[in-house]
mmCIF file of C-alpha atoms in Angstrom:
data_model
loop_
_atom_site.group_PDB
_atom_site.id
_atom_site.type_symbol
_atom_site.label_atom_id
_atom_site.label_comp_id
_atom_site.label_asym_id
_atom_site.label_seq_id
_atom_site.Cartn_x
_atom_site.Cartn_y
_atom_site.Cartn_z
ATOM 1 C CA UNK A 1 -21.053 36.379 -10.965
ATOM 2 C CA UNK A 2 -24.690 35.638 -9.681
ATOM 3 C CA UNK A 3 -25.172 31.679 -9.189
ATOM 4 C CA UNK A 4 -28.941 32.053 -7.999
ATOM 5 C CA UNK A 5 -29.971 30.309 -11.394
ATOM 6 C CA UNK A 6 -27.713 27.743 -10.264
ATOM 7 C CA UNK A 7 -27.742 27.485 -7.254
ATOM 8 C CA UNK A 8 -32.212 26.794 -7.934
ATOM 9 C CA UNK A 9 -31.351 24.113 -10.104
ATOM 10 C CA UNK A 10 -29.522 22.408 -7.814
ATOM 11 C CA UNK A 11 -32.177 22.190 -5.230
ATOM 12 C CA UNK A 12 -34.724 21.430 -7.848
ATOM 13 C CA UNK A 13 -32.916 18.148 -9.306
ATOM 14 C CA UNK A 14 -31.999 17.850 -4.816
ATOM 15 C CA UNK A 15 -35.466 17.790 -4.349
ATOM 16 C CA UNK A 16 -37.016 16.212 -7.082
ATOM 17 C CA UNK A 17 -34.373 13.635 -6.722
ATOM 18 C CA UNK A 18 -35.584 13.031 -3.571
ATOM 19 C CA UNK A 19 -39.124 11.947 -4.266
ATOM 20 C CA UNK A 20 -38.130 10.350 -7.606
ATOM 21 C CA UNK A 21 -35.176 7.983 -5.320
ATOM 22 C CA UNK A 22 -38.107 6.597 -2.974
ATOM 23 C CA UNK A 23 -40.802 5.778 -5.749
ATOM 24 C CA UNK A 24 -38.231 4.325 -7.222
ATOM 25 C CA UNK A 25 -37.370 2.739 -4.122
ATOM 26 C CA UNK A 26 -41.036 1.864 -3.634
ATOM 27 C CA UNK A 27 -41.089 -0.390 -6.802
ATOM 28 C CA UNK A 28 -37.707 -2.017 -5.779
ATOM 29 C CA UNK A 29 -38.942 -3.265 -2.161
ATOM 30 C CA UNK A 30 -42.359 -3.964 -3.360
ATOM 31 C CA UNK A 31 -43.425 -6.688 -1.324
ATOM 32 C CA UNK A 32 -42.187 -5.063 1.928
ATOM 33 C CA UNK A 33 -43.931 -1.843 1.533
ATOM 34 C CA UNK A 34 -47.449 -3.762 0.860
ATOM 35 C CA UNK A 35 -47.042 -5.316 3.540
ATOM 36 C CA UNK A 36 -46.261 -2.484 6.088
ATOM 37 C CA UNK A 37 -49.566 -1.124 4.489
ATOM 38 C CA UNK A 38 -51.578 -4.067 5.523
ATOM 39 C CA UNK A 39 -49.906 -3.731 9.117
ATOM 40 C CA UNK A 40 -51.108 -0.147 8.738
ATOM 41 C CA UNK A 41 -54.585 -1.744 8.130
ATOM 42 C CA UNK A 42 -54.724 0.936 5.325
ATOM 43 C CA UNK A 43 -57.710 0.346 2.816
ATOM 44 C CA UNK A 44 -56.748 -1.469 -0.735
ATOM 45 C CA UNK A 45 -52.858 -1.108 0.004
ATOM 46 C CA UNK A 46 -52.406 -2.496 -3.863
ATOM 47 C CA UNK A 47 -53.903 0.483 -5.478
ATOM 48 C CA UNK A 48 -52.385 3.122 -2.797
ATOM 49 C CA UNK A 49 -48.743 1.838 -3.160
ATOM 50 C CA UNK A 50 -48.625 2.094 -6.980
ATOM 51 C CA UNK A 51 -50.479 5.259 -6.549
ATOM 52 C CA UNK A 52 -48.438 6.970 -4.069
ATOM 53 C CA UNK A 53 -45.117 5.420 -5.984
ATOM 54 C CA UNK A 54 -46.606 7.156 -9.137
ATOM 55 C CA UNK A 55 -47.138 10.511 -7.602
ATOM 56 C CA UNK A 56 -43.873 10.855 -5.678
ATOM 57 C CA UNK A 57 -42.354 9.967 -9.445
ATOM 58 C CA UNK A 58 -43.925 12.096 -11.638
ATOM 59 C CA UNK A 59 -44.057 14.517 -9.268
ATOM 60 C CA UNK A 60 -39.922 14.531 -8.615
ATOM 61 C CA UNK A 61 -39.364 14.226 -12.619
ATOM 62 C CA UNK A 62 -41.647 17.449 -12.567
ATOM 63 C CA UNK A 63 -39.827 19.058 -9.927
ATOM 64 C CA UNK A 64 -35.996 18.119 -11.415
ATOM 65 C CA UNK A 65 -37.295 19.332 -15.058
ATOM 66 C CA UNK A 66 -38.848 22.274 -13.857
ATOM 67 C CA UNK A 67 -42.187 21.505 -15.492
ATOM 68 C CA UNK A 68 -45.032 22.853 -13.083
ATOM 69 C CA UNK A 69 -42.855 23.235 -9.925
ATOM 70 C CA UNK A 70 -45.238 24.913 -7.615
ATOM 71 C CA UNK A 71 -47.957 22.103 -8.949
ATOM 72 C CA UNK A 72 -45.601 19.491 -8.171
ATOM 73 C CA UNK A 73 -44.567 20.899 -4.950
ATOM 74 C CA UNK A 74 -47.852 21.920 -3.650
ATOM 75 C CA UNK A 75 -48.972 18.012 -4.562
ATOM 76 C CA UNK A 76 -45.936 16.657 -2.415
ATOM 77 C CA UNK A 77 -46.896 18.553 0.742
ATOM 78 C CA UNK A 78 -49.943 16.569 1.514
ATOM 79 C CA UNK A 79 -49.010 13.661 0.592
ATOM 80 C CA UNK A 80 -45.477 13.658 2.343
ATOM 81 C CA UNK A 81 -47.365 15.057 5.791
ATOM 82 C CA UNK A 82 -49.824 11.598 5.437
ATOM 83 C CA UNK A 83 -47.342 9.603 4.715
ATOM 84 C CA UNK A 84 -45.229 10.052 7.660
ATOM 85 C CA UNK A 85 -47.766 10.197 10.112
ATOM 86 C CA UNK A 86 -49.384 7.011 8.589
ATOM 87 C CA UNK A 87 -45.804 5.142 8.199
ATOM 88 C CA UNK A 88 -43.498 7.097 10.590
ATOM 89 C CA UNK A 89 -45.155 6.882 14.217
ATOM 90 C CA UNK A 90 -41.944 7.167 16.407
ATOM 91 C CA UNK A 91 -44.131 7.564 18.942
ATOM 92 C CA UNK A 92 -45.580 4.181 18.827
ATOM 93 C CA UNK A 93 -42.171 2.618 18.786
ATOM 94 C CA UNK A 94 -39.065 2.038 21.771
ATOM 95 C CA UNK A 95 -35.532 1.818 21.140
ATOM 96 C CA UNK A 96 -33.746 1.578 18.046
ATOM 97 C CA UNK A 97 -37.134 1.627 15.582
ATOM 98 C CA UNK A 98 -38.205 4.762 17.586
ATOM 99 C CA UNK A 99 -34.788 6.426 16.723
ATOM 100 C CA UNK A 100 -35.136 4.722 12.633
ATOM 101 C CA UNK A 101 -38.617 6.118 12.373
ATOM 102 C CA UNK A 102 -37.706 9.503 14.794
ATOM 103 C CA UNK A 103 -35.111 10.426 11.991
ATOM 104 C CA UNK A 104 -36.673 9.301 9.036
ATOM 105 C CA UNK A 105 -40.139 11.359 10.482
ATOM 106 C CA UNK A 106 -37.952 14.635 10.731
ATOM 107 C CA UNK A 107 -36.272 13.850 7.141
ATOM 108 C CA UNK A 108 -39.633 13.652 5.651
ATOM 109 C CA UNK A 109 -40.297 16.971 7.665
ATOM 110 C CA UNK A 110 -37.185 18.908 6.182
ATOM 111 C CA UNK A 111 -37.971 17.568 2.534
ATOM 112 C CA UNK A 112 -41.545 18.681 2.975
ATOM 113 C CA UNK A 113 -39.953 22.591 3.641
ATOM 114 C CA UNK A 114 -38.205 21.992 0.773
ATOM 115 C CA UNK A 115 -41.242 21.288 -0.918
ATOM 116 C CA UNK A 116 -42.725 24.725 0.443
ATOM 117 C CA UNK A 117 -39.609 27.019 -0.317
ATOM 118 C CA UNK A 118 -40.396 26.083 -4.227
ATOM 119 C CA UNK A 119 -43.830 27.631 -3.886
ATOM 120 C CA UNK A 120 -41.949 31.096 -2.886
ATOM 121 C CA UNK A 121 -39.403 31.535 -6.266
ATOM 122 C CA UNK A 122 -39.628 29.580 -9.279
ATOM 123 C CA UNK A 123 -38.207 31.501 -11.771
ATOM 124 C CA UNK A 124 -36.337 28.978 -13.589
ATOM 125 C CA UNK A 125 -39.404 27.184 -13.942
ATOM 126 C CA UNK A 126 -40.761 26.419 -17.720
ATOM 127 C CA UNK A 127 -44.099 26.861 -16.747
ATOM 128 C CA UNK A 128 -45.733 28.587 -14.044
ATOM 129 C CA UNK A 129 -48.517 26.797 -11.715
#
């Protein structure tokens, strides 16, 4: 018996689970996450966050329903990649929020592979890119 169909689906909803989790998180610690944005000293942090918490949303609900994949995926790339070096700078940190941000930085990393390994097969995909 061949599981490949399965065995894609399960890394889609993974995946798209994965972005979907943190915008949802995003909305839940509100507050908090402006405010690391205006420690970032990021222009109008209260049109990026709902932004950003709007893309990684859609974009997961596209990836878990298989609607645009490689769209989705290709979207998530960039904007995982700015997001941790904007937000995730171990390497302006010592001690235990060097190792936090160290480990979140390389889970952002591995997601964003993820995220490329859906532009190479998408054939469960409803529609194509």
């Amino acid at each position: 018996m061949d599981y490949t169909l399965l065995i894609q689906q399960i890394a889609h909803f993974l995946i798209g689970f994965y972005f979907l989790f943190f915008g949802i998180w995003n909305i839940y610690h509100w507050r908090p996450t402006l405010s690391l944005l205006n420690q970032k000293n990021l222009p109008h942090p209260w049109l990026l966050l709902p932004l950003a918490i709007a893309w990684q949303s859609i974009a997961g609900i596209m990836i878990i329903c298989g609607i645009f994949i490689k769209l989705a995926a290709l979207s998530l790339i960039p904007f995982t990649l700015i997001s941790i070096c904007i937000i995730h700078q171990f390497w302006k940190h010592t001690g235990e929020l060097r190792n936090l941000n160290l480990i979140i930085f390389v889970a952002n990393l591995t997601v964003t592979c993820a995220s490329l390994l859906l532009l190479l097969n998408n054939s469960t995909a409803l529609t194509q890119l």
